Short mmCIF file of C-alpha atoms in Angstrom, two decimals:
data_model
loop_
_atom_site.label_atom_id
_atom_site.label_comp_id
_atom_site.label_asym_id
_atom_site.label_seq_id
_atom_site.Cartn_x
_atom_site.Cartn_y
_atom_site.Cartn_z
CA UNK A 1 90.14 140.24 124.37
CA UNK A 2 86.99 137.92 122.49
CA UNK A 3 87.41 135.73 119.69
CA UNK A 4 85.87 136.50 116.55
CA UNK A 5 83.93 133.26 114.87
CA UNK A 6 86.99 133.19 112.63
CA UNK A 7 89.62 133.22 115.05
CA UNK A 8 87.90 130.53 117.71
CA UNK A 9 88.12 128.33 114.43
CA UNK A 10 91.00 128.32 114.00
CA UNK A 11 92.09 127.80 117.72
CA UNK A 12 88.95 124.38 116.74
CA UNK A 13 90.88 123.62 113.87
CA UNK A 14 94.94 123.91 115.24
CA UNK A 15 93.68 121.96 118.43
CA UNK A 16 91.72 119.22 116.19
CA UNK A 17 94.99 118.47 114.61
CA UNK A 18 96.87 117.93 117.73
CA UNK A 19 94.61 115.43 119.12
CA UNK A 20 93.97 118.18 121.75
CA UNK A 21 89.93 116.61 121.35
CA UNK A 22 88.85 118.27 124.57
CA UNK A 23 90.12 122.39 123.37
CA UNK A 24 88.72 121.73 119.73
CA UNK A 25 85.05 120.70 121.00
CA UNK A 26 85.50 124.37 123.08
CA UNK A 27 85.65 126.16 120.74
CA UNK A 28 83.51 124.35 118.01
CA UNK A 29 80.87 124.24 120.75
CA UNK A 30 81.29 128.13 121.48
CA UNK A 31 80.26 128.50 117.40
CA UNK A 32 77.13 126.26 118.05
CA UNK A 33 75.98 128.40 120.58
CA UNK A 34 76.52 131.94 118.85
CA UNK A 35 75.80 130.53 115.56
CA UNK A 36 73.80 126.99 115.63
CA UNK A 37 73.81 126.62 111.54
CA UNK A 38 77.87 127.36 111.70
CA UNK A 39 78.93 124.37 107.84
CA UNK A 40 82.37 124.13 109.28
CA UNK A 41 81.73 124.04 113.03
CA UNK A 42 79.05 121.76 112.67
CA UNK A 43 80.83 119.65 109.94
CA UNK A 44 84.39 119.28 112.69
CA UNK A 45 82.06 118.90 115.16
CA UNK A 46 80.81 115.48 113.66
CA UNK A 47 84.30 114.86 112.94
CA UNK A 48 85.51 115.48 115.77
CA UNK A 49 82.50 112.09 116.97
CA UNK A 50 83.73 109.68 114.23
CA UNK A 51 86.92 109.96 115.60
CA UNK A 52 85.57 109.36 118.52
CA UNK A 53 84.23 106.83 117.24
CA UNK A 54 80.50 107.93 118.42
CA UNK A 55 79.35 108.27 113.84
CA UNK A 56 75.11 107.64 114.76
CA UNK A 57 75.37 111.43 117.22
CA UNK A 58 77.40 112.74 114.07
CA UNK A 59 75.21 112.30 111.74
CA UNK A 60 73.15 115.62 112.55
CA UNK A 61 76.18 117.77 112.57
CA UNK A 62 76.89 117.01 109.47
CA UNK A 63 73.33 117.51 107.94
CA UNK A 64 73.56 120.73 109.53
CA UNK A 65 76.85 121.69 107.79
CA UNK A 66 75.19 120.78 105.02
CA UNK A 67 71.60 121.93 104.46
CA UNK A 68 73.98 125.34 105.06
CA UNK A 69 76.97 125.23 102.29
CA UNK A 70 75.91 121.57 100.45
CA UNK A 71 78.08 122.95 97.69
CA UNK A 72 81.17 122.01 99.91
CA UNK A 73 81.81 118.76 98.18
CA UNK A 74 84.63 117.09 102.15
CA UNK A 75 80.90 117.47 103.88
CA UNK A 76 79.54 115.63 101.58
CA UNK A 77 81.99 112.64 101.95
CA UNK A 78 82.14 113.43 105.50
CA UNK A 79 78.25 112.85 105.56
CA UNK A 80 78.29 109.42 103.26
CA UNK A 81 81.33 107.96 105.19
CA UNK A 82 79.60 108.47 108.79
CA UNK A 83 76.25 106.22 106.32
CA UNK A 84 78.82 103.83 104.98
CA UNK A 85 80.59 103.11 108.55
CA UNK A 86 77.22 102.75 110.10
CA UNK A 87 75.97 99.83 107.62
CA UNK A 88 72.87 102.22 105.99
CA UNK A 89 74.72 101.77 102.28
CA UNK A 90 71.53 102.74 100.56
CA UNK A 91 71.40 105.75 101.87
CA UNK A 92 75.19 106.49 101.57
CA UNK A 93 73.99 105.83 97.44
CA UNK A 94 71.29 108.26 97.52
CA UNK A 95 73.17 110.84 98.98
CA UNK A 96 75.54 109.97 96.44
CA UNK A 97 72.79 111.01 93.95
CA UNK A 98 72.04 114.13 95.13
CA UNK A 99 75.91 115.77 95.82
CA UNK A 100 76.54 114.96 92.50
CA UNK A 101 73.08 116.66 91.55
CA UNK A 102 74.71 119.64 93.52
CA UNK A 103 78.13 119.39 91.97
CA UNK A 104 78.01 117.57 88.11
CA UNK A 105 82.11 117.50 88.42
CA UNK A 106 82.67 115.66 91.66
CA UNK A 107 84.47 112.99 90.91
CA UNK A 108 85.52 111.85 94.27
CA UNK A 109 81.46 110.81 94.98
CA UNK A 110 80.95 108.75 91.39
CA UNK A 111 84.39 107.05 92.66
CA UNK A 112 83.37 106.57 96.05
CA UNK A 113 79.78 105.82 94.64
CA UNK A 114 81.00 102.69 92.70
CA UNK A 115 83.16 101.36 95.10
CA UNK A 116 79.92 101.27 97.30
CA UNK A 117 78.16 99.09 94.64
CA UNK A 118 81.13 97.30 94.66
CA UNK A 119 80.19 96.42 97.87
CA UNK A 120 76.65 95.08 97.63
CA UNK A 121 77.47 93.09 94.76
CA UNK A 122 75.83 95.81 91.88
CA UNK A 123 79.31 95.52 89.30
CA UNK A 124 77.51 97.11 86.09
CA UNK A 125 76.50 99.85 88.08
CA UNK A 126 80.19 100.02 89.76
CA UNK A 127 81.62 100.08 86.57
CA UNK A 128 79.33 103.23 84.71
CA UNK A 129 80.25 105.50 88.26
CA UNK A 130 83.46 104.60 87.65
CA UNK A 131 84.33 106.08 84.03
CA UNK A 132 82.02 108.75 84.96
CA UNK A 133 84.58 109.98 87.87
CA UNK A 134 87.65 109.04 84.87
CA UNK A 135 86.64 112.13 82.75
CA UNK A 136 86.36 113.97 85.50
CA UNK A 137 89.21 113.70 87.15
CA UNK A 138 91.49 113.18 83.02
CA UNK A 139 90.42 116.32 82.84
CA UNK A 140 91.42 118.11 85.54
CA UNK A 141 94.56 116.67 84.78
CA UNK A 142 94.26 114.36 87.82
CA UNK A 143 96.07 111.19 86.07
CA UNK A 144 96.79 109.05 88.75
CA UNK A 145 93.61 108.55 90.45
CA UNK A 146 92.53 108.20 87.18
CA UNK A 147 94.92 105.33 86.90
CA UNK A 148 94.19 103.89 89.49
CA UNK A 149 90.03 103.99 89.69
CA UNK A 150 91.35 102.04 86.11
CA UNK A 151 92.96 99.95 88.19
CA UNK A 152 89.74 99.07 90.10
CA UNK A 153 87.59 98.17 86.74
CA UNK A 154 90.04 95.88 85.95
CA UNK A 155 89.97 93.93 88.70
CA UNK A 156 86.25 94.11 88.98
CA UNK A 157 86.36 92.03 85.73
CA UNK A 158 89.09 90.08 87.00
CA UNK A 159 86.56 88.91 89.95
CA UNK A 160 83.69 88.21 86.96
CA UNK A 161 86.19 86.38 84.96
CA UNK A 162 86.42 88.54 82.34
CA UNK A 163 90.22 88.64 80.59
CA UNK A 164 89.64 90.63 78.26
CA UNK A 165 88.50 93.71 79.71
CA UNK A 166 89.81 93.15 83.32
CA UNK A 167 93.56 93.79 80.85
CA UNK A 168 91.99 96.23 78.88
CA UNK A 169 91.70 98.61 81.87
CA UNK A 170 94.66 97.19 83.38
CA UNK A 171 96.25 98.98 80.05
CA UNK A 172 94.54 101.76 79.87
CA UNK A 173 95.75 102.13 84.48
CA UNK A 174 99.59 102.12 82.65
CA UNK A 175 98.41 104.86 79.74
CA UNK A 176 97.08 107.05 82.62
CA UNK A 177 100.64 106.06 85.10
CA UNK A 178 102.93 106.93 81.94
CA UNK A 179 101.49 110.13 80.70
CA UNK A 180 102.14 111.41 84.88
CA UNK A 181 105.85 109.70 84.62
CA UNK A 182 104.53 106.86 86.95
CA UNK A 183 107.04 104.28 86.57
CA UNK A 184 105.82 102.31 89.72
CA UNK A 185 102.54 102.94 88.97
CA UNK A 186 103.11 101.37 85.74
CA UNK A 187 104.79 98.70 87.04
CA UNK A 188 101.99 98.10 88.91
CA UNK A 189 99.11 97.77 86.81
CA UNK A 190 101.83 95.28 85.10
CA UNK A 191 101.61 93.66 87.70
CA UNK A 192 98.35 93.08 88.03
CA UNK A 193 98.17 91.93 84.42
CA UNK A 194 100.74 89.39 85.07
CA UNK A 195 98.58 88.02 88.15
CA UNK A 196 95.39 87.35 85.71
CA UNK A 197 97.39 85.50 83.30
CA UNK A 198 99.21 83.49 86.61
CA UNK A 199 96.23 82.40 88.41
CA UNK A 200 94.91 81.21 85.08
CA UNK A 201 98.29 79.67 84.86
CA UNK A 202 99.36 81.28 81.79
CA UNK A 203 102.64 81.22 82.94
CA UNK A 204 104.47 82.35 79.68
CA UNK A 205 102.60 85.49 79.27
CA UNK A 206 102.48 86.32 83.07
CA UNK A 207 105.81 86.85 82.85
CA UNK A 208 106.10 88.86 80.02
CA UNK A 209 104.13 91.27 82.35
CA UNK A 210 106.47 90.77 85.05
CA UNK A 211 109.11 91.12 82.77
CA UNK A 212 107.87 94.57 81.54
CA UNK A 213 107.28 95.57 85.14
CA UNK A 214 110.33 95.18 86.59
CA UNK A 215 112.20 96.46 83.00
CA UNK A 216 110.82 99.63 84.01
CA UNK A 217 111.73 100.53 87.97
CA UNK A 218 114.77 97.89 87.89
CA UNK A 219 117.06 100.94 89.29
CA UNK A 220 114.89 102.44 92.10
CA UNK A 221 115.18 102.41 95.16
CA UNK A 222 113.78 99.41 97.24
CA UNK A 223 109.87 98.84 97.07
CA UNK A 224 106.95 97.33 97.77
CA UNK A 225 106.20 96.28 93.78
CA UNK A 226 109.72 95.83 92.65
CA UNK A 227 109.33 93.05 95.42
CA UNK A 228 106.48 91.90 93.95
CA UNK A 229 107.57 91.83 90.85
CA UNK A 230 111.10 89.84 91.24
CA UNK A 231 108.75 87.17 93.49
CA UNK A 232 106.35 86.19 90.48
CA UNK A 233 109.03 86.17 88.61
#
């Protein structure tokens, strides 16, 4: 009995997840012979190609997937990630802007755009896009992710030797970790704040942050954050 398109897609996905690349390719290819513009099959063929190191060959599949269904955020992320892998960062940035034009609430696009802009040394633009991502993440209740983006902004200000702004953003990260009841995350942000002072030779304020962080997780099982705090003290 012949499979329907949906059944073939499911078979392809199952084979893909199991690492059966040739089997997955067979199902996706069969779908594309019947429906050349099928968005999921095109996207998954692109993912297969990237996994095999054939990033350039993946681009046409991702582009076709996006043309068929531009509202699927994962299609944008896969396409842009491929552009970045090919060191086509300017094209990636243009695609990020296209992605958020289609979906203004695409937080991951703003976040990843920020990271790409950091790589290009465009720090002010990076911070602007990180902050757009944070607004959306917080609105969606994704406090852990928002906290990590605050940490990224703190790291940027640290790189620019702006201690005050770096510490402010690490504190904002702590606040979100606390709301999310993530003691490890909050302690990690405290460790980052301590590092700000330690690297400037200001041992007393550094120690205050390290002690606060360790106090939060002193009764927790072993963890890399706890190890870092103990080492710093």
